[in-house]
């Protein structure tokens, strides 16, 4: 609603940990053009809430895609990386870790689907609860899958040249976007009490 060149609008752009861009906007005595109002105060807050919920659902789906890619890359690496004359994937502990990563991935996939389906929920309280549940579950799964993918890849996991490190950073940005896991856990706890 406000022109980017308006006096009183300050913008500070910066890069996130995964290389994507963000900006901090500050408004001070900015004039909004006549007729360019979102509506009543409650309507404006409702629209912001709906856009935020859609953003969480979209980023949850993206995080699931990143987790799936990390799991596939880690599985392939475990099958091909040789140590002591055999693939590291032949070790039972590595197999268990890969299985745990898959379980977390599938749980996150289900929660991302819940978030997407909940966008059509007419009850705002139930919709917000489902979105927070999905954000929390996908965030926790993304952290688990990412950390294990990096660890199982050893030293190459966080190098700039290897994709696992990029997916890891993207997953961490997801975890902190639109409120981190602790924020959504607190929202869910407030709904219980």
Short mmCIF file of N, CA and C in Angstrom, two decimals:
data_model
loop_
_atom_site.label_atom_id
_atom_site.label_comp_id
_atom_site.label_asym_id
_atom_site.label_seq_id
_atom_site.Cartn_x
_atom_site.Cartn_y
_atom_site.Cartn_z
N UNK A 1 0.81 -1.20 0.00
CA UNK A 1 0.00 0.00 0.00
C UNK A 1 0.85 1.27 0.00
N UNK A 2 2.10 1.14 0.46
CA UNK A 2 2.98 2.30 0.56
C UNK A 2 4.05 2.19 -0.52
N UNK A 3 4.25 3.27 -1.26
CA UNK A 3 5.28 3.29 -2.29
C UNK A 3 6.66 3.12 -1.65
N UNK A 4 7.52 2.34 -2.29
CA UNK A 4 8.85 2.05 -1.74
C UNK A 4 9.71 3.29 -1.57
N UNK A 5 9.41 4.34 -2.31
CA UNK A 5 10.20 5.58 -2.22
C UNK A 5 9.58 6.60 -1.26
N UNK A 6 8.54 6.20 -0.54
CA UNK A 6 7.86 7.14 0.36
C UNK A 6 8.78 7.63 1.47
N UNK A 7 8.70 8.93 1.79
CA UNK A 7 9.47 9.42 2.95
C UNK A 7 8.92 8.77 4.22
N UNK A 8 9.82 8.41 5.11
CA UNK A 8 9.41 7.76 6.35
C UNK A 8 9.47 6.25 6.29
N UNK A 9 9.69 5.70 5.10
CA UNK A 9 9.83 4.25 4.96
C UNK A 9 11.32 3.93 4.87
N UNK A 10 11.80 3.16 5.82
CA UNK A 10 13.20 2.73 5.81
C UNK A 10 13.25 1.22 5.60
N UNK A 11 14.15 0.80 4.75
CA UNK A 11 14.27 -0.63 4.43
C UNK A 11 15.73 -1.04 4.60
N UNK A 12 15.93 -2.12 5.37
CA UNK A 12 17.27 -2.67 5.55
C UNK A 12 17.26 -4.12 5.07
N UNK A 13 17.86 -4.36 3.91
CA UNK A 13 17.91 -5.70 3.36
C UNK A 13 19.09 -6.47 3.92
N UNK A 14 18.95 -7.76 4.01
CA UNK A 14 20.03 -8.61 4.50
C UNK A 14 19.82 -10.04 3.99
N UNK A 15 20.88 -10.82 4.05
CA UNK A 15 20.82 -12.22 3.62
C UNK A 15 20.55 -13.10 4.83
N UNK A 16 19.70 -14.09 4.65
CA UNK A 16 19.46 -15.09 5.70
C UNK A 16 20.58 -16.13 5.65
N UNK A 17 20.60 -17.03 6.60
CA UNK A 17 21.67 -18.03 6.68
C UNK A 17 21.75 -18.94 5.45
N UNK A 18 20.64 -19.08 4.76
CA UNK A 18 20.64 -19.96 3.58
C UNK A 18 20.90 -19.19 2.29
N UNK A 19 21.17 -17.89 2.39
CA UNK A 19 21.46 -17.10 1.21
C UNK A 19 20.24 -16.39 0.63
N UNK A 20 19.04 -16.73 1.06
CA UNK A 20 17.86 -16.01 0.58
C UNK A 20 17.85 -14.63 1.21
N UNK A 21 17.06 -13.74 0.65
CA UNK A 21 17.06 -12.34 1.09
C UNK A 21 15.82 -12.04 1.94
N UNK A 22 15.98 -11.12 2.84
CA UNK A 22 14.88 -10.62 3.66
C UNK A 22 15.11 -9.13 3.86
N UNK A 23 14.12 -8.46 4.43
CA UNK A 23 14.26 -7.03 4.71
C UNK A 23 13.49 -6.68 5.96
N UNK A 24 14.02 -5.70 6.65
CA UNK A 24 13.35 -5.13 7.81
C UNK A 24 12.80 -3.77 7.37
N UNK A 25 11.50 -3.57 7.53
CA UNK A 25 10.86 -2.32 7.14
C UNK A 25 10.49 -1.53 8.38
N UNK A 26 10.77 -0.23 8.37
CA UNK A 26 10.36 0.66 9.45
C UNK A 26 9.52 1.77 8.85
N UNK A 27 8.37 2.01 9.46
CA UNK A 27 7.45 3.05 8.98
C UNK A 27 7.37 4.14 10.04
N UNK A 28 7.56 5.38 9.61
CA UNK A 28 7.47 6.51 10.53
C UNK A 28 6.73 7.66 9.84
N UNK A 29 5.50 7.92 10.27
CA UNK A 29 4.68 8.99 9.70
C UNK A 29 4.55 8.85 8.19
N UNK A 30 4.34 7.64 7.73
CA UNK A 30 4.17 7.38 6.30
C UNK A 30 2.73 7.65 5.91
N UNK A 31 2.55 8.32 4.78
CA UNK A 31 1.20 8.61 4.29
C UNK A 31 0.75 7.48 3.37
N UNK A 32 -0.44 6.98 3.65
CA UNK A 32 -1.04 5.95 2.82
C UNK A 32 -1.97 6.64 1.83
N UNK A 33 -1.88 6.30 0.54
CA UNK A 33 -2.76 6.93 -0.45
C UNK A 33 -4.24 6.72 -0.10
N UNK A 34 -5.05 7.73 -0.42
CA UNK A 34 -6.49 7.64 -0.15
C UNK A 34 -7.07 6.41 -0.83
N UNK A 35 -7.92 5.70 -0.13
CA UNK A 35 -8.58 4.52 -0.68
C UNK A 35 -7.73 3.26 -0.65
N UNK A 36 -6.50 3.37 -0.14
CA UNK A 36 -5.60 2.21 -0.13
C UNK A 36 -5.53 1.60 1.27
N UNK A 37 -6.67 1.42 1.87
CA UNK A 37 -6.71 0.87 3.23
C UNK A 37 -7.17 -0.58 3.16
N UNK A 38 -6.56 -1.43 3.98
CA UNK A 38 -6.96 -2.85 4.02
C UNK A 38 -8.38 -3.01 4.51
N UNK A 39 -8.87 -2.09 5.29
CA UNK A 39 -10.20 -2.20 5.85
C UNK A 39 -10.16 -1.93 7.33
N UNK A 40 -11.15 -2.39 8.01
CA UNK A 40 -11.20 -2.23 9.46
C UNK A 40 -10.00 -2.93 10.09
N UNK A 41 -9.65 -2.51 11.30
CA UNK A 41 -8.48 -3.06 12.00
C UNK A 41 -8.53 -4.58 12.06
N UNK A 42 -9.66 -5.15 12.46
CA UNK A 42 -9.77 -6.60 12.59
C UNK A 42 -9.61 -7.30 11.23
N UNK A 43 -10.12 -6.68 10.17
CA UNK A 43 -9.97 -7.27 8.84
C UNK A 43 -8.51 -7.31 8.43
N UNK A 44 -7.78 -6.23 8.70
CA UNK A 44 -6.36 -6.18 8.39
C UNK A 44 -5.58 -7.26 9.13
N UNK A 45 -5.86 -7.42 10.42
CA UNK A 45 -5.20 -8.46 11.21
C UNK A 45 -5.57 -9.86 10.69
N UNK A 46 -6.81 -10.03 10.29
CA UNK A 46 -7.26 -11.31 9.74
C UNK A 46 -6.49 -11.64 8.45
N UNK A 47 -6.33 -10.63 7.59
CA UNK A 47 -5.60 -10.86 6.34
C UNK A 47 -4.14 -11.20 6.60
N UNK A 48 -3.51 -10.50 7.53
CA UNK A 48 -2.11 -10.79 7.88
C UNK A 48 -2.00 -12.21 8.43
N UNK A 49 -2.93 -12.59 9.28
CA UNK A 49 -2.93 -13.94 9.86
C UNK A 49 -3.08 -14.99 8.76
N UNK A 50 -3.98 -14.77 7.83
CA UNK A 50 -4.21 -15.75 6.76
C UNK A 50 -2.99 -15.88 5.85
N UNK A 51 -2.35 -14.76 5.54
CA UNK A 51 -1.15 -14.80 4.71
C UNK A 51 -0.02 -15.53 5.44
N UNK A 52 0.11 -15.27 6.74
CA UNK A 52 1.13 -15.95 7.54
C UNK A 52 0.87 -17.45 7.58
N UNK A 53 -0.38 -17.84 7.75
CA UNK A 53 -0.71 -19.27 7.77
C UNK A 53 -0.40 -19.93 6.43
N UNK A 54 -0.70 -19.25 5.34
CA UNK A 54 -0.38 -19.78 4.01
C UNK A 54 1.13 -19.88 3.83
N UNK A 55 1.87 -18.90 4.33
CA UNK A 55 3.33 -18.94 4.26
C UNK A 55 3.91 -20.11 5.03
N UNK A 56 3.36 -20.37 6.21
CA UNK A 56 3.83 -21.52 7.01
C UNK A 56 3.55 -22.82 6.27
N UNK A 57 2.35 -22.95 5.71
CA UNK A 57 2.01 -24.18 4.98
C UNK A 57 2.93 -24.38 3.78
N UNK A 58 3.21 -23.31 3.05
CA UNK A 58 4.08 -23.41 1.87
C UNK A 58 5.51 -23.76 2.28
N UNK A 59 6.01 -23.11 3.33
CA UNK A 59 7.37 -23.40 3.78
C UNK A 59 7.48 -24.79 4.38
N UNK A 60 6.40 -25.29 4.99
CA UNK A 60 6.41 -26.66 5.53
C UNK A 60 6.57 -27.66 4.39
N UNK A 61 5.86 -27.42 3.29
CA UNK A 61 6.00 -28.30 2.12
C UNK A 61 7.41 -28.22 1.56
N UNK A 62 7.98 -27.03 1.51
CA UNK A 62 9.35 -26.88 1.03
C UNK A 62 10.34 -27.60 1.94
N UNK A 63 10.12 -27.50 3.25
CA UNK A 63 11.00 -28.17 4.21
C UNK A 63 10.93 -29.68 4.04
N UNK A 64 9.75 -30.21 3.77
CA UNK A 64 9.60 -31.64 3.53
C UNK A 64 10.39 -32.04 2.28
N UNK A 65 10.33 -31.23 1.25
CA UNK A 65 11.11 -31.50 0.05
C UNK A 65 12.60 -31.50 0.33
N UNK A 66 13.06 -30.56 1.15
CA UNK A 66 14.48 -30.51 1.52
C UNK A 66 14.86 -31.74 2.34
N UNK A 67 13.99 -32.14 3.26
CA UNK A 67 14.28 -33.34 4.06
C UNK A 67 14.34 -34.59 3.19
N UNK A 68 13.43 -34.68 2.23
CA UNK A 68 13.43 -35.84 1.33
C UNK A 68 14.72 -35.89 0.52
N UNK A 69 15.17 -34.73 0.06
CA UNK A 69 16.42 -34.68 -0.70
C UNK A 69 17.61 -35.07 0.19
N UNK A 70 17.64 -34.56 1.41
CA UNK A 70 18.73 -34.90 2.33
C UNK A 70 18.74 -36.38 2.67
N UNK A 71 17.56 -36.95 2.87
CA UNK A 71 17.49 -38.38 3.18
C UNK A 71 17.98 -39.20 2.00
N UNK A 72 17.53 -38.86 0.80
CA UNK A 72 17.96 -39.60 -0.39
C UNK A 72 19.47 -39.49 -0.60
N UNK A 73 20.01 -38.30 -0.42
CA UNK A 73 21.46 -38.11 -0.59
C UNK A 73 22.24 -38.89 0.47
N UNK A 74 21.73 -38.90 1.69
CA UNK A 74 22.41 -39.60 2.78
C UNK A 74 22.35 -41.10 2.57
N UNK A 75 21.21 -41.59 2.12
CA UNK A 75 21.07 -43.02 1.82
C UNK A 75 22.04 -43.43 0.72
N UNK A 76 22.12 -42.65 -0.33
CA UNK A 76 23.05 -42.94 -1.42
C UNK A 76 24.50 -42.90 -0.93
N UNK A 77 24.82 -41.90 -0.11
CA UNK A 77 26.17 -41.77 0.42
C UNK A 77 26.53 -42.99 1.29
N UNK A 78 25.58 -43.42 2.11
CA UNK A 78 25.83 -44.58 2.99
C UNK A 78 26.05 -45.86 2.20
N UNK A 79 25.46 -45.94 1.02
CA UNK A 79 25.64 -47.13 0.18
C UNK A 79 26.98 -47.11 -0.56
N UNK A 80 27.51 -45.92 -0.81
CA UNK A 80 28.72 -45.83 -1.64
C UNK A 80 29.99 -45.51 -0.87
N UNK A 81 29.90 -44.85 0.26
CA UNK A 81 31.09 -44.46 1.04
C UNK A 81 31.68 -45.71 1.71
N UNK A 82 32.90 -46.01 1.36
CA UNK A 82 33.58 -47.19 1.90
C UNK A 82 34.44 -46.81 3.11
N UNK A 83 34.36 -47.63 4.13
CA UNK A 83 35.24 -47.48 5.29
C UNK A 83 35.50 -48.87 5.84
N UNK A 84 36.78 -49.18 6.06
CA UNK A 84 37.21 -50.50 6.52
C UNK A 84 36.75 -51.61 5.58
N UNK A 85 36.76 -51.30 4.29
CA UNK A 85 36.46 -52.29 3.27
C UNK A 85 35.01 -52.59 3.03
N UNK A 86 34.10 -51.82 3.59
CA UNK A 86 32.66 -52.03 3.35
C UNK A 86 31.93 -50.70 3.40
N UNK A 87 30.75 -50.63 2.78
CA UNK A 87 29.98 -49.37 2.81
C UNK A 87 29.58 -49.03 4.25
N UNK A 88 29.58 -47.74 4.59
CA UNK A 88 29.20 -47.38 5.95
C UNK A 88 27.75 -47.75 6.24
N UNK A 89 26.95 -47.86 5.19
CA UNK A 89 25.55 -48.26 5.34
C UNK A 89 25.38 -49.70 5.78
N UNK A 90 26.44 -50.48 5.75
CA UNK A 90 26.35 -51.86 6.23
C UNK A 90 26.33 -51.92 7.76
N UNK A 91 26.72 -50.83 8.40
CA UNK A 91 26.70 -50.77 9.86
C UNK A 91 25.27 -50.58 10.35
N UNK A 92 24.88 -51.38 11.32
CA UNK A 92 23.51 -51.35 11.81
C UNK A 92 23.14 -49.98 12.40
N UNK A 93 24.07 -49.34 13.07
CA UNK A 93 23.76 -48.05 13.67
C UNK A 93 23.44 -47.01 12.59
N UNK A 94 24.11 -47.08 11.45
CA UNK A 94 23.83 -46.16 10.35
C UNK A 94 22.45 -46.48 9.75
N UNK A 95 22.15 -47.75 9.62
CA UNK A 95 20.83 -48.17 9.10
C UNK A 95 19.72 -47.66 10.01
N UNK A 96 19.92 -47.77 11.33
CA UNK A 96 18.91 -47.28 12.27
C UNK A 96 18.73 -45.77 12.15
N UNK A 97 19.83 -45.06 11.99
CA UNK A 97 19.76 -43.60 11.87
C UNK A 97 19.00 -43.22 10.60
N UNK A 98 19.26 -43.91 9.50
CA UNK A 98 18.55 -43.63 8.25
C UNK A 98 17.06 -43.94 8.39
N UNK A 99 16.73 -45.02 9.11
CA UNK A 99 15.33 -45.36 9.34
C UNK A 99 14.64 -44.29 10.19
N UNK A 100 15.34 -43.80 11.22
CA UNK A 100 14.77 -42.73 12.06
C UNK A 100 14.56 -41.46 11.25
N UNK A 101 15.49 -41.17 10.35
CA UNK A 101 15.33 -40.00 9.48
C UNK A 101 14.09 -40.15 8.60
N UNK A 102 13.88 -41.36 8.08
CA UNK A 102 12.71 -41.61 7.22
C UNK A 102 11.41 -41.45 8.01
N UNK A 103 11.39 -41.95 9.24
CA UNK A 103 10.19 -41.81 10.08
C UNK A 103 9.89 -40.33 10.31
N UNK A 104 10.91 -39.54 10.65
CA UNK A 104 10.73 -38.10 10.86
C UNK A 104 10.24 -37.42 9.59
N UNK A 105 10.80 -37.80 8.45
CA UNK A 105 10.39 -37.24 7.17
C UNK A 105 8.92 -37.51 6.91
N UNK A 106 8.48 -38.74 7.12
CA UNK A 106 7.08 -39.09 6.84
C UNK A 106 6.13 -38.41 7.81
N UNK A 107 6.54 -38.26 9.07
CA UNK A 107 5.70 -37.52 10.02
C UNK A 107 5.58 -36.05 9.59
N UNK A 108 6.69 -35.49 9.16
CA UNK A 108 6.67 -34.10 8.69
C UNK A 108 5.80 -33.96 7.45
N UNK A 109 5.87 -34.94 6.56
CA UNK A 109 5.05 -34.89 5.34
C UNK A 109 3.56 -34.86 5.71
N UNK A 110 3.17 -35.70 6.67
CA UNK A 110 1.77 -35.73 7.11
C UNK A 110 1.35 -34.40 7.72
N UNK A 111 2.23 -33.80 8.51
CA UNK A 111 1.90 -32.53 9.14
C UNK A 111 1.86 -31.39 8.13
N UNK A 112 2.71 -31.44 7.12
CA UNK A 112 2.66 -30.42 6.07
C UNK A 112 1.34 -30.54 5.29
N UNK A 113 0.89 -31.77 5.09
CA UNK A 113 -0.42 -31.96 4.44
C UNK A 113 -1.54 -31.40 5.31
N UNK A 114 -1.44 -31.61 6.63
CA UNK A 114 -2.45 -31.05 7.54
C UNK A 114 -2.47 -29.52 7.43
N UNK A 115 -1.30 -28.92 7.39
CA UNK A 115 -1.23 -27.46 7.28
C UNK A 115 -1.90 -26.99 5.99
N UNK A 116 -1.60 -27.66 4.88
CA UNK A 116 -2.19 -27.27 3.60
C UNK A 116 -3.70 -27.44 3.60
N UNK A 117 -4.18 -28.55 4.15
CA UNK A 117 -5.63 -28.79 4.19
C UNK A 117 -6.33 -27.83 5.15
N UNK A 118 -5.63 -27.42 6.19
CA UNK A 118 -6.23 -26.54 7.20
C UNK A 118 -6.44 -25.12 6.71
N UNK A 119 -5.80 -24.75 5.63
CA UNK A 119 -5.98 -23.39 5.11
C UNK A 119 -7.43 -23.12 4.73
N UNK A 120 -8.20 -24.16 4.43
CA UNK A 120 -9.61 -24.00 4.09
C UNK A 120 -10.53 -24.13 5.30
N UNK A 121 -9.97 -24.36 6.48
CA UNK A 121 -10.76 -24.52 7.70
C UNK A 121 -11.44 -23.19 8.06
N UNK A 122 -12.78 -23.19 8.18
CA UNK A 122 -13.47 -21.93 8.48
C UNK A 122 -13.30 -21.46 9.93
N UNK A 123 -13.03 -22.37 10.87
CA UNK A 123 -12.86 -22.00 12.28
C UNK A 123 -11.44 -21.48 12.49
N UNK A 124 -11.27 -20.17 12.74
CA UNK A 124 -9.92 -19.61 12.87
C UNK A 124 -9.10 -20.23 13.99
N UNK A 125 -9.73 -20.58 15.11
CA UNK A 125 -8.99 -21.16 16.24
C UNK A 125 -8.46 -22.55 15.88
N UNK A 126 -9.29 -23.36 15.23
CA UNK A 126 -8.86 -24.70 14.83
C UNK A 126 -7.79 -24.61 13.74
N UNK A 127 -7.98 -23.68 12.80
CA UNK A 127 -6.99 -23.49 11.73
C UNK A 127 -5.64 -23.09 12.33
N UNK A 128 -5.64 -22.14 13.26
CA UNK A 128 -4.41 -21.68 13.90
C UNK A 128 -3.75 -22.82 14.67
N UNK A 129 -4.55 -23.63 15.34
CA UNK A 129 -4.00 -24.77 16.10
C UNK A 129 -3.32 -25.76 15.16
N UNK A 130 -3.97 -26.10 14.05
CA UNK A 130 -3.38 -27.04 13.10
C UNK A 130 -2.10 -26.48 12.48
N UNK A 131 -2.11 -25.19 12.16
CA UNK A 131 -0.92 -24.57 11.57
C UNK A 131 0.23 -24.60 12.57
N UNK A 132 -0.04 -24.28 13.83
CA UNK A 132 1.02 -24.32 14.85
C UNK A 132 1.52 -25.75 15.07
N UNK A 133 0.61 -26.72 15.07
CA UNK A 133 1.02 -28.12 15.22
C UNK A 133 1.95 -28.53 14.08
N UNK A 134 1.58 -28.14 12.87
CA UNK A 134 2.41 -28.48 11.70
C UNK A 134 3.75 -27.78 11.75
N UNK A 135 3.74 -26.49 12.10
CA UNK A 135 4.99 -25.73 12.17
C UNK A 135 5.94 -26.34 13.18
N UNK A 136 5.42 -26.72 14.33
CA UNK A 136 6.23 -27.33 15.38
C UNK A 136 6.78 -28.68 14.94
N UNK A 137 5.92 -29.54 14.43
CA UNK A 137 6.34 -30.89 14.04
C UNK A 137 7.33 -30.87 12.87
N UNK A 138 7.05 -30.07 11.86
CA UNK A 138 7.94 -30.00 10.70
C UNK A 138 9.28 -29.37 11.10
N UNK A 139 9.24 -28.36 11.96
CA UNK A 139 10.48 -27.74 12.43
C UNK A 139 11.36 -28.71 13.19
N UNK A 140 10.75 -29.49 14.08
CA UNK A 140 11.52 -30.48 14.85
C UNK A 140 12.08 -31.58 13.94
N UNK A 141 11.27 -32.03 13.01
CA UNK A 141 11.73 -33.06 12.07
C UNK A 141 12.83 -32.53 11.17
N UNK A 142 12.69 -31.29 10.72
CA UNK A 142 13.70 -30.70 9.85
C UNK A 142 15.05 -30.62 10.57
N UNK A 143 15.02 -30.25 11.83
CA UNK A 143 16.25 -30.18 12.61
C UNK A 143 16.87 -31.58 12.73
N UNK A 144 16.07 -32.58 13.05
CA UNK A 144 16.57 -33.94 13.24
C UNK A 144 17.17 -34.49 11.94
N UNK A 145 16.42 -34.39 10.85
CA UNK A 145 16.88 -34.93 9.57
C UNK A 145 18.13 -34.18 9.10
N UNK A 146 18.12 -32.87 9.23
CA UNK A 146 19.27 -32.06 8.78
C UNK A 146 20.53 -32.39 9.56
N UNK A 147 20.41 -32.43 10.87
CA UNK A 147 21.59 -32.70 11.70
C UNK A 147 22.15 -34.10 11.43
N UNK A 148 21.27 -35.06 11.25
CA UNK A 148 21.74 -36.41 10.99
C UNK A 148 22.33 -36.55 9.59
N UNK A 149 21.77 -35.85 8.63
CA UNK A 149 22.33 -35.89 7.27
C UNK A 149 23.74 -35.34 7.27
N UNK A 150 23.94 -34.20 7.95
CA UNK A 150 25.27 -33.60 8.02
C UNK A 150 26.23 -34.54 8.75
N UNK A 151 25.78 -35.10 9.85
CA UNK A 151 26.67 -35.98 10.62
C UNK A 151 27.06 -37.23 9.84
N UNK A 152 26.10 -37.84 9.16
CA UNK A 152 26.41 -39.07 8.41
C UNK A 152 27.27 -38.79 7.18
N UNK A 153 27.25 -37.57 6.69
CA UNK A 153 28.12 -37.21 5.58
C UNK A 153 29.53 -36.83 6.05
N UNK A 154 29.71 -36.70 7.34
CA UNK A 154 31.03 -36.37 7.86
C UNK A 154 31.43 -34.96 7.45
N UNK A 155 32.70 -34.76 7.19
CA UNK A 155 33.26 -33.44 6.91
C UNK A 155 32.70 -32.74 5.70
N UNK A 156 32.21 -33.50 4.70
CA UNK A 156 31.73 -32.83 3.49
C UNK A 156 30.31 -32.29 3.66
N UNK A 157 29.64 -32.66 4.74
CA UNK A 157 28.24 -32.28 4.93
C UNK A 157 27.98 -30.80 4.96
N UNK A 158 28.93 -30.00 5.44
CA UNK A 158 28.71 -28.56 5.55
C UNK A 158 29.56 -27.74 4.58
N UNK A 159 30.20 -28.38 3.63
CA UNK A 159 30.99 -27.62 2.67
C UNK A 159 30.07 -26.90 1.69
N UNK A 160 30.54 -25.79 1.15
CA UNK A 160 29.75 -25.00 0.20
C UNK A 160 29.44 -25.78 -1.07
N UNK A 161 30.31 -26.69 -1.44
CA UNK A 161 30.16 -27.41 -2.70
C UNK A 161 29.15 -28.55 -2.62
N UNK A 162 28.72 -28.91 -1.42
CA UNK A 162 27.86 -30.09 -1.27
C UNK A 162 26.45 -29.65 -0.89
N UNK A 163 25.45 -30.20 -1.55
CA UNK A 163 24.06 -29.73 -1.40
C UNK A 163 23.48 -29.96 -0.01
N UNK A 164 23.95 -30.96 0.72
CA UNK A 164 23.38 -31.24 2.04
C UNK A 164 23.50 -30.01 2.95
N UNK A 165 24.62 -29.33 2.89
CA UNK A 165 24.80 -28.13 3.70
C UNK A 165 23.82 -27.03 3.35
N UNK A 166 23.51 -26.90 2.07
CA UNK A 166 22.53 -25.90 1.63
C UNK A 166 21.14 -26.25 2.13
N UNK A 167 20.77 -27.53 2.02
CA UNK A 167 19.46 -27.96 2.53
C UNK A 167 19.38 -27.77 4.04
N UNK A 168 20.48 -28.06 4.73
CA UNK A 168 20.53 -27.88 6.18
C UNK A 168 20.24 -26.43 6.55
N UNK A 169 20.91 -25.50 5.88
CA UNK A 169 20.69 -24.08 6.18
C UNK A 169 19.26 -23.65 5.84
N UNK A 170 18.71 -24.17 4.76
CA UNK A 170 17.33 -23.83 4.39
C UNK A 170 16.36 -24.34 5.45
N UNK A 171 16.61 -25.56 5.94
CA UNK A 171 15.74 -26.12 6.99
C UNK A 171 15.81 -25.30 8.27
N UNK A 172 16.99 -24.77 8.59
CA UNK A 172 17.12 -23.96 9.80
C UNK A 172 16.41 -22.61 9.63
N UNK A 173 16.42 -22.06 8.43
CA UNK A 173 15.67 -20.82 8.18
C UNK A 173 14.18 -21.09 8.34
N UNK A 174 13.71 -22.23 7.84
CA UNK A 174 12.29 -22.59 8.01
C UNK A 174 11.94 -22.63 9.49
N UNK A 175 12.81 -23.28 10.28
CA UNK A 175 12.50 -23.44 11.70
C UNK A 175 12.30 -22.09 12.40
N UNK A 176 12.98 -21.05 11.93
CA UNK A 176 12.90 -19.75 12.59
C UNK A 176 12.00 -18.75 11.88
N UNK A 177 11.38 -19.14 10.78
CA UNK A 177 10.47 -18.24 10.07
C UNK A 177 9.07 -18.33 10.65
N UNK A 178 8.39 -17.22 10.72
CA UNK A 178 7.01 -17.16 11.22
C UNK A 178 6.88 -17.71 12.64
N UNK A 179 7.89 -17.52 13.44
CA UNK A 179 7.88 -18.03 14.82
C UNK A 179 8.59 -19.37 14.88
N UNK A 180 9.51 -19.53 15.82
CA UNK A 180 10.25 -20.78 15.92
C UNK A 180 9.41 -21.84 16.64
N UNK A 181 10.01 -23.00 16.85
CA UNK A 181 9.29 -24.12 17.48
C UNK A 181 8.81 -23.75 18.88
N UNK A 182 9.64 -23.05 19.65
CA UNK A 182 9.25 -22.67 21.00
C UNK A 182 8.02 -21.75 20.98
N UNK A 183 7.97 -20.84 20.02
CA UNK A 183 6.83 -19.92 19.90
C UNK A 183 5.54 -20.71 19.63
N UNK A 184 5.59 -21.64 18.69
CA UNK A 184 4.38 -22.41 18.35
C UNK A 184 4.01 -23.40 19.45
N UNK A 185 4.98 -23.91 20.16
CA UNK A 185 4.69 -24.76 21.32
C UNK A 185 3.97 -23.95 22.39
N UNK A 186 4.41 -22.72 22.62
CA UNK A 186 3.76 -21.84 23.59
C UNK A 186 2.31 -21.52 23.16
N UNK A 187 2.11 -21.28 21.86
CA UNK A 187 0.75 -21.03 21.37
C UNK A 187 -0.15 -22.23 21.61
N UNK A 188 0.37 -23.42 21.36
CA UNK A 188 -0.41 -24.64 21.58
C UNK A 188 -0.70 -24.84 23.07
N UNK A 189 0.30 -24.56 23.90
CA UNK A 189 0.11 -24.70 25.35
C UNK A 189 -0.92 -23.72 25.87
N UNK A 190 -0.93 -22.49 25.33
CA UNK A 190 -1.93 -21.51 25.75
C UNK A 190 -3.34 -21.96 25.39
N UNK A 191 -3.46 -22.68 24.28
CA UNK A 191 -4.77 -23.19 23.85
C UNK A 191 -5.28 -24.32 24.72
N UNK A 192 -4.38 -25.00 25.43
CA UNK A 192 -4.76 -26.12 26.28
C UNK A 192 -5.23 -25.63 27.63
N UNK A 193 -4.57 -24.59 28.14
CA UNK A 193 -4.87 -24.12 29.49
C UNK A 193 -6.14 -23.33 29.58
#
